[in-house]
Amino acid sequence: MDYKAHIREVPDFPKPGILFYDITPLLNNPACFRSIIDECIQHYRDAGITRVVGIESRGFILGSPLAYHLNAGFVPVRKPGKLPADVFEVNYNLEYGSTALAIHRDAIQKGERVLVVDDLLATGGTAAATVHLIRQLGGDIAGVAFLVELLGLDGRNKLNGCDIHSLITYK
């Protein structure tokens, strides 16, 4: 299936000079949505995944059905102040500044096989921060999956040693 045909390119969003890849038309197409979930399930079916970690917020859209089909628990990684129990937090730099992410301390047990899911791999800061949080909890990174990867930004370099699976790539 030609996923790129269902991605809307929006110039100058969220600021001038940025080309934004809007995945909402892809997600809105039932055949496309089913196909991307099925493709990820096929890739990770035999990986022994026990937890799927979705990165706020679009990682929730992709991660939840993956967790369901892989018979794994779903764990949200959120911005600080959004999770109600005891958390680990990590601060990290973005292309436009800095931010932080949080995960519940009891979300992942030592040695569990974890799949990290997000919509986009660009510079890799958000995914690397999430991997750091999971490793703090003792989780084993089984893979990091993205719907879209922007190859020119070299985000995979920040995910040393992680198996990365991207469904759509742009140069």
Short mmCIF file of C-alpha atoms in Angstrom, two decimals:
data_model
loop_
_atom_site.label_atom_id
_atom_site.label_comp_id
_atom_site.label_asym_id
_atom_site.label_seq_id
_atom_site.Cartn_x
_atom_site.Cartn_y
_atom_site.Cartn_z
CA MET A 1 0.00 0.00 0.00
CA ASP A 2 1.28 3.48 -0.84
CA TYR A 3 1.09 5.12 2.59
CA LYS A 4 2.74 8.35 1.40
CA ALA A 5 -0.22 8.99 -0.90
CA HIS A 6 -2.35 9.38 2.25
CA ILE A 7 -0.03 11.77 4.11
CA ARG A 8 -0.76 15.47 3.77
CA GLU A 9 2.30 17.71 3.45
CA VAL A 10 1.74 21.07 5.18
CA PRO A 11 4.40 23.72 4.49
CA ASP A 12 5.41 26.24 7.15
CA PHE A 13 3.82 24.37 10.06
CA PRO A 14 4.30 24.74 12.99
CA LYS A 15 6.67 27.54 11.92
CA PRO A 16 8.08 28.94 8.67
CA GLY A 17 10.54 26.63 6.91
CA ILE A 18 9.15 23.39 8.39
CA LEU A 19 7.37 20.85 6.19
CA PHE A 20 4.89 19.01 8.40
CA TYR A 21 3.79 15.47 7.48
CA ASP A 22 0.17 15.18 8.62
CA ILE A 23 -0.72 11.53 9.24
CA THR A 24 -4.40 12.18 10.07
CA PRO A 25 -5.63 11.35 6.52
CA LEU A 26 -3.70 8.05 6.71
CA LEU A 27 -5.25 7.21 10.07
CA ASN A 28 -8.69 8.22 8.77
CA ASN A 29 -8.49 5.63 5.98
CA PRO A 30 -9.63 2.27 7.45
CA ALA A 31 -7.63 0.16 4.98
CA CYS A 32 -4.44 2.16 5.62
CA PHE A 33 -4.83 2.13 9.38
CA ARG A 34 -5.46 -1.62 9.41
CA SER A 35 -2.48 -2.18 7.10
CA ILE A 36 0.01 -0.21 9.23
CA ILE A 37 -1.09 -2.01 12.40
CA ASP A 38 -0.96 -5.40 10.66
CA GLU A 39 2.51 -4.67 9.27
CA CYS A 40 3.85 -3.80 12.73
CA ILE A 41 2.21 -6.86 14.28
CA GLN A 42 3.85 -9.05 11.65
CA HIS A 43 7.25 -7.48 12.35
CA TYR A 44 7.06 -7.96 16.14
CA ARG A 45 4.83 -11.06 16.46
CA ASP A 46 7.65 -13.37 17.59
CA ALA A 47 9.69 -10.81 19.59
CA GLY A 48 8.28 -11.76 23.00
CA ILE A 49 6.93 -8.27 23.67
CA THR A 50 5.37 -7.94 27.14
CA ARG A 51 4.83 -4.14 27.15
CA VAL A 52 4.18 -1.59 24.41
CA VAL A 53 5.17 1.95 25.35
CA GLY A 54 3.36 4.71 23.44
CA ILE A 55 4.88 8.18 23.41
CA GLU A 56 2.40 11.04 23.95
CA SER A 57 0.27 11.52 22.08
CA ARG A 58 0.25 9.93 18.65
CA GLY A 59 2.20 6.94 19.96
CA PHE A 60 -0.97 6.12 21.91
CA ILE A 61 -2.94 5.81 18.64
CA LEU A 62 -0.53 3.24 17.21
CA GLY A 63 0.65 1.59 20.41
CA SER A 64 -2.72 0.62 21.87
CA PRO A 65 -3.84 -1.65 19.01
CA LEU A 66 -0.33 -3.13 18.82
CA ALA A 67 -0.42 -3.98 22.53
CA TYR A 68 -3.82 -5.59 22.09
CA HIS A 69 -2.73 -7.79 19.17
CA LEU A 70 0.64 -8.67 20.73
CA ASN A 71 -1.10 -9.63 24.00
CA ALA A 72 1.04 -7.08 25.84
CA GLY A 73 0.32 -4.36 28.35
CA PHE A 74 0.18 -0.74 27.17
CA VAL A 75 2.25 1.93 28.95
CA PRO A 76 1.85 5.65 28.24
CA VAL A 77 4.85 7.97 28.40
CA ARG A 78 3.56 11.47 29.08
CA LYS A 79 4.55 15.03 29.75
CA PRO A 80 5.27 15.81 33.43
CA GLY A 81 2.24 16.30 35.64
CA LYS A 82 -0.05 14.06 33.57
CA LEU A 83 0.50 10.74 35.37
CA PRO A 84 -1.11 10.33 38.81
CA ALA A 85 1.32 7.97 40.59
CA ASP A 86 5.06 7.93 41.36
CA VAL A 87 7.09 8.58 38.18
CA PHE A 88 10.57 8.68 36.72
CA GLU A 89 11.18 11.81 34.64
CA VAL A 90 13.84 12.71 32.12
CA ASN A 91 14.66 16.13 30.68
CA TYR A 92 15.94 16.34 27.12
CA ASN A 93 16.61 18.83 24.33
CA LEU A 94 14.44 19.32 21.28
CA GLU A 95 15.19 21.09 18.03
CA TYR A 96 13.20 24.07 19.38
CA GLY A 97 14.07 23.98 23.10
CA SER A 98 13.83 21.48 25.93
CA THR A 99 11.11 19.42 27.57
CA ALA A 100 10.58 16.37 29.77
CA LEU A 101 8.81 13.01 29.77
CA ALA A 102 7.52 10.82 32.58
CA ILE A 103 6.64 7.15 33.12
CA HIS A 104 5.09 5.42 36.14
CA ARG A 105 7.78 3.72 38.23
CA ASP A 106 5.74 0.50 38.38
CA ALA A 107 4.86 0.36 34.66
CA ILE A 108 7.68 -1.98 33.61
CA GLN A 109 9.38 -4.74 35.55
CA LYS A 110 13.05 -5.67 35.25
CA GLY A 111 13.71 -7.83 32.18
CA GLU A 112 10.38 -7.20 30.43
CA ARG A 113 10.60 -6.97 26.63
CA VAL A 114 9.42 -3.53 25.56
CA LEU A 115 8.38 -2.13 22.20
CA VAL A 116 8.47 1.69 21.97
CA VAL A 117 6.02 3.23 19.48
CA ASP A 118 5.65 6.75 18.11
CA ASP A 119 4.43 8.37 14.92
CA LEU A 120 7.65 10.11 13.87
CA LEU A 121 11.41 9.73 14.16
CA ALA A 122 13.05 13.06 13.39
CA THR A 123 16.03 14.13 15.51
CA GLY A 124 15.52 11.22 17.93
CA GLY A 125 15.44 13.16 21.20
CA THR A 126 12.00 12.06 22.32
CA ALA A 127 12.55 8.40 21.48
CA ALA A 128 16.00 8.41 23.14
CA ALA A 129 14.53 9.95 26.31
CA THR A 130 11.81 7.26 26.35
CA VAL A 131 14.39 4.47 25.90
CA HIS A 132 16.33 5.99 28.81
CA LEU A 133 13.22 5.89 31.05
CA ILE A 134 12.52 2.25 30.16
CA ARG A 135 16.09 1.23 30.86
CA GLN A 136 15.92 3.04 34.22
CA LEU A 137 13.08 0.67 35.10
CA GLY A 138 15.08 -2.35 33.95
CA GLY A 139 13.17 -2.95 30.73
CA ASP A 140 14.78 -4.60 27.71
CA ILE A 141 14.19 -2.65 24.48
CA ALA A 142 12.92 -5.20 21.94
CA GLY A 143 12.39 -2.53 19.29
CA VAL A 144 11.44 1.03 18.49
CA ALA A 145 8.74 1.44 15.83
CA PHE A 146 7.76 4.56 13.91
CA LEU A 147 5.15 5.27 11.31
CA VAL A 148 7.38 7.91 9.64
CA GLU A 149 11.14 8.46 9.71
CA LEU A 150 12.86 11.58 8.39
CA LEU A 151 16.19 10.06 7.33
CA GLY A 152 18.00 13.37 6.81
CA LEU A 153 17.76 14.25 10.51
CA ASP A 154 19.72 11.15 11.66
CA GLY A 155 17.45 10.41 14.63
CA ARG A 156 18.44 6.74 14.64
CA ASN A 157 21.94 7.75 15.74
CA LYS A 158 20.49 8.65 19.16
CA LEU A 159 19.00 5.16 19.48
CA ASN A 160 22.29 3.23 19.48
CA GLY A 161 21.78 -0.49 19.77
CA CYS A 162 18.00 -0.37 19.30
CA ASP A 163 16.23 -2.30 16.56
CA ILE A 164 14.37 0.40 14.61
CA HIS A 165 11.42 -0.32 12.32
CA SER A 166 9.96 2.54 10.24
CA LEU A 167 7.05 2.00 7.86
CA ILE A 168 7.51 5.20 5.83
CA THR A 169 10.74 7.09 5.18
CA TYR A 170 11.46 10.50 3.72
CA LYS A 171 14.95 11.61 2.68
#
